[in-house]
mmCIF file of C-alpha atoms in Angstrom:
data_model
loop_
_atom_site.group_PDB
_atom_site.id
_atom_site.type_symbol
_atom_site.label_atom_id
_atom_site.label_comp_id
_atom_site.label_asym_id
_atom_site.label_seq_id
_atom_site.Cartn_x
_atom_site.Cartn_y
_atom_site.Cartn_z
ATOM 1 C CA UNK A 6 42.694 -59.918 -58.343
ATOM 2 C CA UNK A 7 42.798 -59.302 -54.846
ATOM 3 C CA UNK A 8 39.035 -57.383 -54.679
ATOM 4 C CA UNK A 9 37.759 -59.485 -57.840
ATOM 5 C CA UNK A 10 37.511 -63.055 -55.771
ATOM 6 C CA UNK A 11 35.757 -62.069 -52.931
ATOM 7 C CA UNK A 12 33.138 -59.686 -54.940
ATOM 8 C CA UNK A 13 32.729 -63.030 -57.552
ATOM 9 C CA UNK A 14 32.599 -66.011 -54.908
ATOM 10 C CA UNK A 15 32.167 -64.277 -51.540
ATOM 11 C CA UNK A 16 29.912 -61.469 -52.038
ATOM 12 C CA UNK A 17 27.645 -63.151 -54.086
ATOM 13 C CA UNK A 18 27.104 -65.744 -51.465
ATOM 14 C CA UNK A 19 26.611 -63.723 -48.686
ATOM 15 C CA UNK A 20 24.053 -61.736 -50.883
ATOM 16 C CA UNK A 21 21.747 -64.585 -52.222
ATOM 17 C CA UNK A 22 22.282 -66.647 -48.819
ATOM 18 C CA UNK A 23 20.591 -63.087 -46.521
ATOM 19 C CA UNK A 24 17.894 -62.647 -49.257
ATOM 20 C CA UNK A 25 17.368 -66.163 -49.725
ATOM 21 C CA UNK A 26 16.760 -66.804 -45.955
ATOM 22 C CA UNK A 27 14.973 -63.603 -45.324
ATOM 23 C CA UNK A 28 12.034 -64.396 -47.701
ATOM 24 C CA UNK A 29 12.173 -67.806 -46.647
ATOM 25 C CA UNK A 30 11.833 -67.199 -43.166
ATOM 26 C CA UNK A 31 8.332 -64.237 -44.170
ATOM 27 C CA UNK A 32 7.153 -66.753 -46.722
ATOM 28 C CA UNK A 33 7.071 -70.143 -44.464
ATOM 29 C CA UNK A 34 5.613 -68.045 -41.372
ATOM 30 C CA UNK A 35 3.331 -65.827 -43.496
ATOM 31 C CA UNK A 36 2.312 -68.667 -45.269
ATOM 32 C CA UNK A 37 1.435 -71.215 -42.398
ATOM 33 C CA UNK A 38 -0.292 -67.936 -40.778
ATOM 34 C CA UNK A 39 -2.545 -66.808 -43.964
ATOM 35 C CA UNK A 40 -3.116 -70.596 -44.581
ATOM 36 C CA UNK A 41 -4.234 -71.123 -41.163
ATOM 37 C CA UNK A 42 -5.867 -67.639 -40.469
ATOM 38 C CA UNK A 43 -3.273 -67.564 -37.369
ATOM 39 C CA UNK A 44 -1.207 -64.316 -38.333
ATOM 40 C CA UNK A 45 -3.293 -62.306 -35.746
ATOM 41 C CA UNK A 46 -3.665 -64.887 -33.750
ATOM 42 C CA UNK A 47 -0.199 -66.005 -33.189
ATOM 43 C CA UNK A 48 0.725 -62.856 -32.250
ATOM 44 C CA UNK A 49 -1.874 -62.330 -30.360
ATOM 45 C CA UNK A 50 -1.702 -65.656 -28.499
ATOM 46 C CA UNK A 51 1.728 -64.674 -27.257
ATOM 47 C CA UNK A 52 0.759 -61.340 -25.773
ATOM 48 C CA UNK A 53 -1.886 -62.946 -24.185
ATOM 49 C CA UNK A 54 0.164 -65.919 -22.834
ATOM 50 C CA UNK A 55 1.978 -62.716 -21.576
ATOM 51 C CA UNK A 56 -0.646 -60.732 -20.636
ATOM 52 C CA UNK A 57 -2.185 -64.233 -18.823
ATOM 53 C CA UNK A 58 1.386 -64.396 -17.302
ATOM 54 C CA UNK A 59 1.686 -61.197 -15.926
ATOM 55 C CA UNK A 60 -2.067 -61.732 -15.478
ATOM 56 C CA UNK A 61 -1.086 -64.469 -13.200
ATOM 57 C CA UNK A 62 2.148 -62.484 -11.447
ATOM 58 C CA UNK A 63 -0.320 -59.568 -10.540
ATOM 59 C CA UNK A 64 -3.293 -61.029 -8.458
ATOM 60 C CA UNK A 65 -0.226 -63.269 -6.011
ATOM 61 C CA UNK A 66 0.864 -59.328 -5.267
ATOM 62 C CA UNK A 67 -2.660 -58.163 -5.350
ATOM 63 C CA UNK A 68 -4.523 -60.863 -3.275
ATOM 64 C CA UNK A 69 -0.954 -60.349 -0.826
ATOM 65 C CA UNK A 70 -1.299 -56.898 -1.251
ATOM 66 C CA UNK A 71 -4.922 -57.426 0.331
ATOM 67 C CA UNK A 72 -3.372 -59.300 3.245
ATOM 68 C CA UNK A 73 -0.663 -56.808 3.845
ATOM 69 C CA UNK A 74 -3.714 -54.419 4.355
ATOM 70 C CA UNK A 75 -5.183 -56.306 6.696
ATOM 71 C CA UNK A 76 -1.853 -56.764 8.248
ATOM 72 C CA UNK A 77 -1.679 -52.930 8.424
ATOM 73 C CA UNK A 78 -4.672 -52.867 9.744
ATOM 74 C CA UNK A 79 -3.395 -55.426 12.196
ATOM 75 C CA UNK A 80 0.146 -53.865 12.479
ATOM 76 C CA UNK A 81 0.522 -55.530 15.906
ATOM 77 C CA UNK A 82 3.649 -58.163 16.641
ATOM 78 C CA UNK A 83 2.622 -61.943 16.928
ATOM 79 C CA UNK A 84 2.685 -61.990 20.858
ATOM 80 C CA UNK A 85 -0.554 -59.824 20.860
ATOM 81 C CA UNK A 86 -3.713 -61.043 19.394
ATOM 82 C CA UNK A 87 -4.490 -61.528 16.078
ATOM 83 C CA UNK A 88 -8.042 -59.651 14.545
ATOM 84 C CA UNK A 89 -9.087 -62.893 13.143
ATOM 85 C CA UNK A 90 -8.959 -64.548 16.500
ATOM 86 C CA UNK A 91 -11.191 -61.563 18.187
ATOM 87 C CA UNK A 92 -13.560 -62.096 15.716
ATOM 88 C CA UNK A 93 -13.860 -65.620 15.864
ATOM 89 C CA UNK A 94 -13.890 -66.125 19.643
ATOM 90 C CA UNK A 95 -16.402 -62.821 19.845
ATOM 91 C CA UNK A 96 -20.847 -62.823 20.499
ATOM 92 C CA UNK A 97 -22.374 -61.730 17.723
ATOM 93 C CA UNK A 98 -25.267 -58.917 18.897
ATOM 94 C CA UNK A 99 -27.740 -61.448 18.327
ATOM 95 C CA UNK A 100 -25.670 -63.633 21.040
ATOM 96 C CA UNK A 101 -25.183 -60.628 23.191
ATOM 97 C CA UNK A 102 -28.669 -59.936 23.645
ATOM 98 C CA UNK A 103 -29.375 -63.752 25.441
ATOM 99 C CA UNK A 104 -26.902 -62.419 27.954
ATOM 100 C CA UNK A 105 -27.822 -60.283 30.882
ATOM 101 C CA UNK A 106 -24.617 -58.092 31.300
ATOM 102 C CA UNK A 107 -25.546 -56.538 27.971
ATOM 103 C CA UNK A 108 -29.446 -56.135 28.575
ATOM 104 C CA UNK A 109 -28.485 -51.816 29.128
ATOM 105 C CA UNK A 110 -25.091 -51.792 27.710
ATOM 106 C CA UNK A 111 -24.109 -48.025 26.260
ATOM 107 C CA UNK A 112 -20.866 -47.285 25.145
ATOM 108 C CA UNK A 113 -20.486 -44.239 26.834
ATOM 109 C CA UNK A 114 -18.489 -41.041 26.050
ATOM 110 C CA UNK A 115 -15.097 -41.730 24.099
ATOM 111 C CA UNK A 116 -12.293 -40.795 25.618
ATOM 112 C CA UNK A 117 -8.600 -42.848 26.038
ATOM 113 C CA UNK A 118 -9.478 -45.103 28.633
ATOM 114 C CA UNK A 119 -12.046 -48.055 28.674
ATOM 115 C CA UNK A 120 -13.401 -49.490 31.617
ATOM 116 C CA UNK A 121 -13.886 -54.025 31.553
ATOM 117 C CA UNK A 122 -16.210 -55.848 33.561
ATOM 118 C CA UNK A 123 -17.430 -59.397 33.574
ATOM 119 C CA UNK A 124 -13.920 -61.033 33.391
ATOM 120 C CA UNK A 125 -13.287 -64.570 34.501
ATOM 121 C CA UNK A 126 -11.645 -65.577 38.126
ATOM 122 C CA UNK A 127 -8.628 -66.293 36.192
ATOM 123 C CA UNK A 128 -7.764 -63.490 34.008
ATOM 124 C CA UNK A 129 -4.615 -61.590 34.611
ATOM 125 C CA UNK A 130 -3.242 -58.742 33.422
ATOM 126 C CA UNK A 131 -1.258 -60.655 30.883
ATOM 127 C CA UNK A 132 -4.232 -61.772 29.211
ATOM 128 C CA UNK A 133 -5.904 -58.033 29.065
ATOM 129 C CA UNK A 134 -2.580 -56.717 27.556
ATOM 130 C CA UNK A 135 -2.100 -59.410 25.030
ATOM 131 C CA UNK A 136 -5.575 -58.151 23.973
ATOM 132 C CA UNK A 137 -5.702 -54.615 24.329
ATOM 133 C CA UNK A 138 -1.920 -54.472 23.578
ATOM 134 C CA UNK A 139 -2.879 -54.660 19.970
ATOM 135 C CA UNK A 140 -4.019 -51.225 19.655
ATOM 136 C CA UNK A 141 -0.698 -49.693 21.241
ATOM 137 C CA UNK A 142 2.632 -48.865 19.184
ATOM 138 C CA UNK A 143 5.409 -50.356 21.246
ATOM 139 C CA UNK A 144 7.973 -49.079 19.613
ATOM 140 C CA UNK A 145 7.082 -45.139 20.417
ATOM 141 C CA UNK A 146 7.806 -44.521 23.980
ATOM 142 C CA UNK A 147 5.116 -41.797 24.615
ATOM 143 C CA UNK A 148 2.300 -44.954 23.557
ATOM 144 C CA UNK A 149 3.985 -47.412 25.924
ATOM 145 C CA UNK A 150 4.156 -44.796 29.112
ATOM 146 C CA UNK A 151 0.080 -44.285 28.119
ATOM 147 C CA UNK A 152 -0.675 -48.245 28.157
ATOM 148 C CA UNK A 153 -1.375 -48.536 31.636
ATOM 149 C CA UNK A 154 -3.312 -51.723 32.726
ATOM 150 C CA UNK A 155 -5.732 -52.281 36.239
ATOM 151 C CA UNK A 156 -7.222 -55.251 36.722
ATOM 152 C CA UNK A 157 -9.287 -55.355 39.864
ATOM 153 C CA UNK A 158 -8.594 -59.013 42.039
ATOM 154 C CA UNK A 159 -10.362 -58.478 45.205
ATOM 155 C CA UNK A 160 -13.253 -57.249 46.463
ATOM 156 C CA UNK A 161 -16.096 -55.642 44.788
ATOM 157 C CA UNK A 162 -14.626 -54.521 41.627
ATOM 158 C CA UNK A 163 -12.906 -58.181 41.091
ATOM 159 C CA UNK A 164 -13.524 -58.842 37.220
ATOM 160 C CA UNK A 165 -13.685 -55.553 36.203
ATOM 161 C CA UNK A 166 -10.417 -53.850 35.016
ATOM 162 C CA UNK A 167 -9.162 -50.223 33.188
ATOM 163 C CA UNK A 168 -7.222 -49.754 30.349
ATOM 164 C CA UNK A 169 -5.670 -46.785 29.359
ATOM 165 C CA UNK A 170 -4.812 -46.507 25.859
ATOM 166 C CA UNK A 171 -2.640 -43.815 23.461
ATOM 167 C CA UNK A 172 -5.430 -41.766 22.541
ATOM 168 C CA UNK A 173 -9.260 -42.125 21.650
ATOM 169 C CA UNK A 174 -8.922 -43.898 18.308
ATOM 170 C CA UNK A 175 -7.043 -46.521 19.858
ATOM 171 C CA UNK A 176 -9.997 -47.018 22.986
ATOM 172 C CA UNK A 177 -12.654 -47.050 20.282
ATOM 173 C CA UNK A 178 -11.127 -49.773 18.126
ATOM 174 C CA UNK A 179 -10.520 -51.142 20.975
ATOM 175 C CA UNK A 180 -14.248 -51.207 22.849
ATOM 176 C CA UNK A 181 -15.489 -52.392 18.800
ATOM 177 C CA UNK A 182 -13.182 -55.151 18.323
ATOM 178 C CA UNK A 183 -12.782 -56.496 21.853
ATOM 179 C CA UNK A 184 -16.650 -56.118 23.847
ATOM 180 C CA UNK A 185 -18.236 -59.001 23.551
ATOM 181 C CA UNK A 186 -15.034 -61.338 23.096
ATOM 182 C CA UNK A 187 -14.737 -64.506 25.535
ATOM 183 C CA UNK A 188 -12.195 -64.835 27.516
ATOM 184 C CA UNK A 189 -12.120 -68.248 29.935
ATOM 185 C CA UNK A 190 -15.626 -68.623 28.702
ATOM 186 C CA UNK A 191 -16.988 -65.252 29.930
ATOM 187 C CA UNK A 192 -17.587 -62.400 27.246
ATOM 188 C CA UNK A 193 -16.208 -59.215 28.126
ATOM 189 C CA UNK A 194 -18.014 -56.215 28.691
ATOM 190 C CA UNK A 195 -16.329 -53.299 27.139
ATOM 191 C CA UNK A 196 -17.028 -49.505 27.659
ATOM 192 C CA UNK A 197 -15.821 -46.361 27.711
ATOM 193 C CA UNK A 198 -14.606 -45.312 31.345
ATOM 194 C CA UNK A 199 -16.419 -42.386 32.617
ATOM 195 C CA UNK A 200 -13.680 -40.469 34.408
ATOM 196 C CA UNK A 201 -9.891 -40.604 33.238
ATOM 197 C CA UNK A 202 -8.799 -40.820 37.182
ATOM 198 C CA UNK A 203 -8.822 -44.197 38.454
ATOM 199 C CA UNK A 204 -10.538 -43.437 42.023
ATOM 200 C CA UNK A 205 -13.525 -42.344 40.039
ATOM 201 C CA UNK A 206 -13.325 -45.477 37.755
ATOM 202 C CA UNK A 207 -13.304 -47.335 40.530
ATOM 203 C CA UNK A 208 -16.485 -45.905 42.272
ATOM 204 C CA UNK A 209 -18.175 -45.754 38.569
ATOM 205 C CA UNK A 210 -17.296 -49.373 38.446
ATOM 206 C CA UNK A 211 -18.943 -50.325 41.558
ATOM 207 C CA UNK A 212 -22.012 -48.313 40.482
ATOM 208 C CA UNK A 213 -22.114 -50.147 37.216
ATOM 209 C CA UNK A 214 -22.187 -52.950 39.125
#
C-alpha cells in the first residue's frame, strides 16, 4: 500500500507533467521559429547581440589601449610637457623655412647632449627642463645625475643653452620633437652639441652664432 499510492497518483504525475512540459516548451519555440523562419536566427541574433556586446566592450580597451600607447610613448609625469602640446605649439618645415635661424640648420652628429639657441629673454631653466625633462626617467638615479641643464643669461651666448640628456636616443627624440617649438613666441633651434665638454659648447655656440 505504502509503494502502490505514490507509483498510482504521484509518479504518474510527475511523469506526464516533465514530458508534457518538455514537448511543450520544443513545440511552442520550434514552432514560432519554423513558422517564422527565426530558428537560426534567434540563435543567431543572441550571439550576435553578444558578439555586438563584447564587440562594443573591446574597441573602449582597444581605442584606450591606443592611448595607453601613446601614453607609453609619452611615459613622462604631468609636470613635464605633454607630446600633443609640442606638436601643436611647433613650425611646421614649411614655417621653418620663412625663418632665418633655420636658413643652414644641420642636425649635426648625435651624441647625448644638444645644444639650444634662439630662446626668448625670458626663458629659464625651468621652462627648458619642463621640456626636455620629458625624455629623462626620474625615477632611475643614474638618468637624473645625466640631466644636466645650462642656459646661457649674459653675454654672447644669452639664448642659447645645453642639455645633457641619458643617452643618444633620448637627445634625438629630443632635437625631433622639440626644434622648431615656440617658446615666448620664439621657435627654438635645436641641434646636436658638437663637443660633450661645456667650454667647447660654449665656443661652438658663439661660432654658431
Amino acid at each position: 500500500d505504502v509503494f502502490e499510492q505514490p507509483q498510482h497518483i504521484g509518479h504518474k504525475k510527475i511523469e506526464f507533467h516533465i514530458s508534457t512540459e518538455i514537448p511543450a516548451v520544443l513545440q511552442i519555440n520550434s514552432e514560432k521559429e519554423e513558422k517564422n523562419g527565426k530558428r537560426v536566427y534567434l540563435y543567431a541574433s543572441t550571439e550576435e547581440i553578444n558578439n555586438t556586446g563584447f564587440g562594443r566592450i573591446f574597441p573602449a580597451p582597444s581605442s584606450n589601449d591606443k592611448m595607453e600607447t601613446e601614453e607609453e610613448d609619452d611615459e613622462i609625469p604631468s609636470e613635464f610637457i605633454s607630446r600633443k602640446d609640442l606638436e601643436k605649439n611647433r613650425l611646421s618645415r614649411e614655417e621653418m623655412e620663412k625663418f632665418s635661424v633655420f636658413k643652414n640648420y644641420e642636425p649635426g652628429d648625435p651624441n647625448c647632449r644638444i645644444y639650444v639657441k634662439n630662446l626668448a629673454k625670458q626663458v629659464q631653466e625651468k621652462d627648458l627642463k619642463f621640456i626636455f625633462g620629458r625624455y629623462v626617467d626620474f625615477q632611475s638615479e643614474v638618468e637624473r645625475n645625466m640631466f644636466d641643464i645650462r642656459l646661457m643669461k649674459e653675454g654672447r651666448m644669452k639664448g642659447q643653452a645645453f642639455i645633457g640628456l641619458p643617452n643618444e636616443k633620448a637627445a634625438a627624440k629630443a632635437l625631433k620633437e622639440a626644434n622648431g617649438y615656440v617658446l615666448f613666441e620664439k621657435p627654438m633651434v635645436v641641434q646636436f652639441a658638437r663637443s660633450a665638454r661645456p667650454k667647447q659648447d660654449a665656443n661652438e655656440g658663439k661660432r654658431k652664432k
